[in-house]
Amino acid sequence: MAVWHRKIIIAFLALLFLLAQGSCKLNSRYKTLDEAIAKDMPYEVKEIIHIEKLPDHAIVLYRTPVELPNVSGVDTIAVAFMYGNDEIGWKNDGPKGWSHYENNDMTLFIETAAYSYEYEDDEVRDRIQVVFGQMHNTDIKKVKVAGTDKDYVDTDIIQTVSGRYYFKVGKYQIVQGLSEDGEVLHQQGG
């Protein structure tokens, strides 16, 4: 066998090895949700605000530092859609980004994930959307959300040492911040 044949075979085997390593990394799962959160988040997790468990998914609402040139000491909130369970393991399936903007009353973020993992044809079978944000105005005591039908429902309010947050799974585009007596103090979306 010529030397150049051996070099081609060695290069081909090395390429196969590297592809196999990358494939293993892409399909790697962690045994527990806690381990996946600790090792598979795209950004630093300063605080876990809320974990919403769904069948074969968990949505993690967390606080992370803003990483921009000339910006320091500012945090934002983000979500991670974790796929799996304790039998098959867990992995972070996105989103792998965050948004940040300032608002004196409250912030609004909407994230959607499309899943197809249960099916061999990789066709999108399920979409999960979540609406979430932080309340800055202390007069806001309740948060309601609505979809295009304008049928408002209450959100979960989560109080932590870093602030007050709201969170709701579903296809909602409108968010209202209300006073104790139900007066709309702030509205976004729609």
Short mmCIF file of C-alpha atoms in Angstrom, two decimals:
data_model
loop_
_atom_site.label_atom_id
_atom_site.label_comp_id
_atom_site.label_asym_id
_atom_site.label_seq_id
_atom_site.Cartn_x
_atom_site.Cartn_y
_atom_site.Cartn_z
CA MET A 1 0.00 0.00 0.00
CA ALA A 2 1.37 3.38 -0.98
CA VAL A 3 2.19 5.96 1.68
CA TRP A 4 -0.42 8.36 0.34
CA HIS A 5 -3.11 5.64 0.68
CA ARG A 6 -2.21 5.22 4.36
CA LYS A 7 -2.35 8.99 4.88
CA ILE A 8 -5.82 9.16 3.29
CA ILE A 9 -7.06 6.25 5.42
CA ILE A 10 -5.61 7.80 8.60
CA ALA A 11 -7.14 11.20 7.74
CA PHE A 12 -10.50 9.54 7.04
CA LEU A 13 -10.42 7.64 10.35
CA ALA A 14 -9.44 10.80 12.22
CA LEU A 15 -12.35 12.64 10.60
CA LEU A 16 -14.78 9.85 11.57
CA PHE A 17 -13.47 9.98 15.14
CA LEU A 18 -13.97 13.76 15.35
CA LEU A 19 -17.48 13.50 13.91
CA ALA A 20 -18.35 10.76 16.40
CA GLN A 21 -17.05 12.91 19.28
CA GLY A 22 -19.14 15.87 18.13
CA SER A 23 -22.20 13.67 17.74
CA CYS A 24 -21.79 12.30 21.26
CA LYS A 25 -21.52 15.84 22.60
CA LEU A 26 -24.66 16.95 20.76
CA ASN A 27 -26.66 14.01 22.08
CA SER A 28 -25.24 14.05 25.60
CA ARG A 29 -27.74 14.12 28.41
CA TYR A 30 -27.38 14.63 32.12
CA LYS A 31 -28.79 12.25 34.69
CA THR A 32 -30.79 14.83 36.64
CA LEU A 33 -32.38 18.17 35.86
CA ASP A 34 -30.16 19.83 38.49
CA GLU A 35 -27.04 18.48 36.77
CA ALA A 36 -28.27 19.69 33.36
CA ILE A 37 -28.92 23.16 34.80
CA ALA A 38 -25.46 23.22 36.37
CA LYS A 39 -23.60 22.00 33.26
CA ASP A 40 -25.71 22.72 30.17
CA MET A 41 -26.83 26.34 30.43
CA PRO A 42 -25.47 28.72 27.79
CA TYR A 43 -24.98 31.57 30.27
CA GLU A 44 -24.02 32.03 33.89
CA VAL A 45 -26.95 31.29 36.18
CA LYS A 46 -26.98 33.84 39.01
CA GLU A 47 -30.35 32.71 40.33
CA ILE A 48 -32.96 30.10 39.49
CA ILE A 49 -36.22 32.03 39.74
CA HIS A 50 -38.68 29.28 38.81
CA ILE A 51 -38.85 25.78 37.31
CA GLU A 52 -42.06 24.74 35.57
CA LYS A 53 -42.24 20.98 35.01
CA LEU A 54 -44.24 19.65 32.06
CA PRO A 55 -44.37 16.12 30.63
CA ASP A 56 -40.85 15.46 29.26
CA HIS A 57 -39.89 19.14 29.63
CA ALA A 58 -38.94 21.64 32.28
CA ILE A 59 -38.83 25.38 31.70
CA VAL A 60 -36.21 27.13 33.80
CA LEU A 61 -36.60 30.87 34.47
CA TYR A 62 -33.27 32.29 35.59
CA ARG A 63 -31.30 35.49 36.10
CA THR A 64 -28.06 36.03 34.18
CA PRO A 65 -25.60 38.93 33.81
CA VAL A 66 -25.84 41.04 30.65
CA GLU A 67 -22.68 40.49 28.62
CA LEU A 68 -22.22 43.53 26.42
CA PRO A 69 -19.29 45.86 25.80
CA ASN A 70 -19.27 48.78 28.25
CA VAL A 71 -22.10 47.23 30.34
CA SER A 72 -21.47 45.71 33.73
CA GLY A 73 -23.47 45.05 36.86
CA VAL A 74 -26.74 44.60 34.95
CA ASP A 75 -28.75 41.39 34.98
CA THR A 76 -31.54 40.14 32.77
CA ILE A 77 -33.86 37.16 32.93
CA ALA A 78 -33.99 34.29 30.48
CA VAL A 79 -35.61 30.89 30.06
CA ALA A 80 -34.15 27.53 29.14
CA PHE A 81 -36.29 24.75 27.73
CA MET A 82 -34.93 21.50 29.17
CA TYR A 83 -35.96 18.31 27.41
CA GLY A 84 -36.05 14.88 29.05
CA ASN A 85 -36.87 13.18 32.29
CA ASP A 86 -35.03 11.26 35.01
CA GLU A 87 -35.20 8.01 32.98
CA ILE A 88 -33.70 9.20 29.67
CA GLY A 89 -31.74 12.15 31.08
CA TRP A 90 -31.95 15.89 30.53
CA LYS A 91 -30.51 18.37 28.05
CA ASN A 92 -30.91 22.07 27.33
CA ASP A 93 -32.74 22.61 24.06
CA GLY A 94 -32.70 26.36 24.03
CA PRO A 95 -33.23 29.09 23.55
CA LYS A 96 -29.55 29.91 23.65
CA GLY A 97 -29.97 33.66 23.86
CA TRP A 98 -31.41 36.41 26.00
CA SER A 99 -32.97 39.83 25.62
CA HIS A 100 -32.76 42.87 27.82
CA TYR A 101 -34.55 46.18 27.93
CA GLU A 102 -35.43 48.70 30.60
CA ASN A 103 -38.95 49.60 31.67
CA ASN A 104 -39.95 51.38 34.87
CA ASP A 105 -43.14 49.34 35.37
CA MET A 106 -42.48 45.81 34.11
CA THR A 107 -40.69 43.86 31.41
CA LEU A 108 -42.23 41.45 28.90
CA PHE A 109 -40.50 38.51 27.23
CA ILE A 110 -42.06 35.78 25.07
CA GLU A 111 -40.12 32.63 24.09
CA THR A 112 -41.28 29.67 22.02
CA ALA A 113 -39.70 26.26 21.55
CA ALA A 114 -40.72 23.67 18.96
CA TYR A 115 -40.19 20.02 19.84
CA SER A 116 -40.19 16.84 17.78
CA TYR A 117 -38.06 14.46 19.83
CA GLU A 118 -40.68 11.78 20.39
CA TYR A 119 -40.97 11.17 16.65
CA GLU A 120 -38.54 9.68 14.16
CA ASP A 121 -39.53 11.95 11.26
CA ASP A 122 -38.36 15.13 13.10
CA GLU A 123 -41.57 16.89 12.14
CA VAL A 124 -42.53 19.59 14.62
CA ARG A 125 -45.33 18.15 16.75
CA ASP A 126 -45.40 20.41 19.76
CA ARG A 127 -44.73 24.07 20.50
CA ILE A 128 -44.33 25.43 23.98
CA GLN A 129 -44.60 29.17 24.54
CA VAL A 130 -43.98 31.01 27.76
CA VAL A 131 -44.53 34.65 28.70
CA PHE A 132 -42.50 36.05 31.59
CA GLY A 133 -41.04 39.23 33.00
CA GLN A 134 -40.11 41.25 36.04
CA MET A 135 -42.31 43.74 37.87
CA HIS A 136 -40.52 46.96 38.90
CA ASN A 137 -43.50 49.10 39.90
CA THR A 138 -44.38 48.20 43.52
CA ASP A 139 -48.01 49.26 42.90
CA ILE A 140 -48.41 46.30 40.50
CA LYS A 141 -49.84 43.48 42.61
CA LYS A 142 -51.27 41.18 39.91
CA VAL A 143 -50.38 40.32 36.34
CA LYS A 144 -52.84 39.05 33.75
CA VAL A 145 -52.11 37.78 30.24
CA ALA A 146 -54.26 37.26 27.17
CA GLY A 147 -53.99 35.84 23.69
CA THR A 148 -55.62 37.18 20.55
CA ASP A 149 -59.03 36.32 22.05
CA LYS A 150 -58.39 38.91 24.80
CA ASP A 151 -59.53 36.40 27.46
CA TYR A 152 -57.34 37.45 30.42
CA VAL A 153 -55.98 34.90 32.93
CA ASP A 154 -53.83 35.35 36.02
CA THR A 155 -50.12 34.56 35.96
CA ASP A 156 -48.00 33.08 38.69
CA ILE A 157 -46.22 35.75 40.73
CA ILE A 158 -42.81 34.67 42.02
CA GLN A 159 -41.07 36.62 44.79
CA THR A 160 -37.32 36.16 45.28
CA VAL A 161 -34.60 38.20 46.95
CA SER A 162 -33.82 39.79 43.57
CA GLY A 163 -37.35 40.91 42.74
CA ARG A 164 -40.90 40.05 41.71
CA TYR A 165 -41.48 38.07 38.54
CA TYR A 166 -44.43 36.71 36.58
CA PHE A 167 -44.55 33.53 34.51
CA LYS A 168 -47.18 31.75 32.41
CA VAL A 169 -47.01 28.88 29.92
CA GLY A 170 -49.29 29.42 26.93
CA LYS A 171 -49.79 31.44 23.77
CA TYR A 172 -50.22 34.91 25.18
CA GLN A 173 -49.25 38.23 23.61
CA ILE A 174 -50.78 40.82 25.95
CA VAL A 175 -49.64 41.46 29.52
CA GLN A 176 -51.32 43.75 32.04
CA GLY A 177 -49.94 44.87 35.39
CA LEU A 178 -52.78 45.59 37.82
CA SER A 179 -53.11 47.35 41.15
CA GLU A 180 -54.58 45.63 44.20
CA ASP A 181 -58.08 46.83 43.24
CA GLY A 182 -57.75 45.71 39.59
CA GLU A 183 -56.84 49.00 37.90
CA VAL A 184 -54.61 48.50 34.84
CA LEU A 185 -51.34 50.31 35.59
CA HIS A 186 -49.36 49.04 32.66
CA GLN A 187 -50.03 47.08 29.46
CA GLN A 188 -47.68 45.66 26.82
CA GLY A 189 -48.18 43.60 23.70
CA GLY A 190 -51.24 42.98 21.62
#
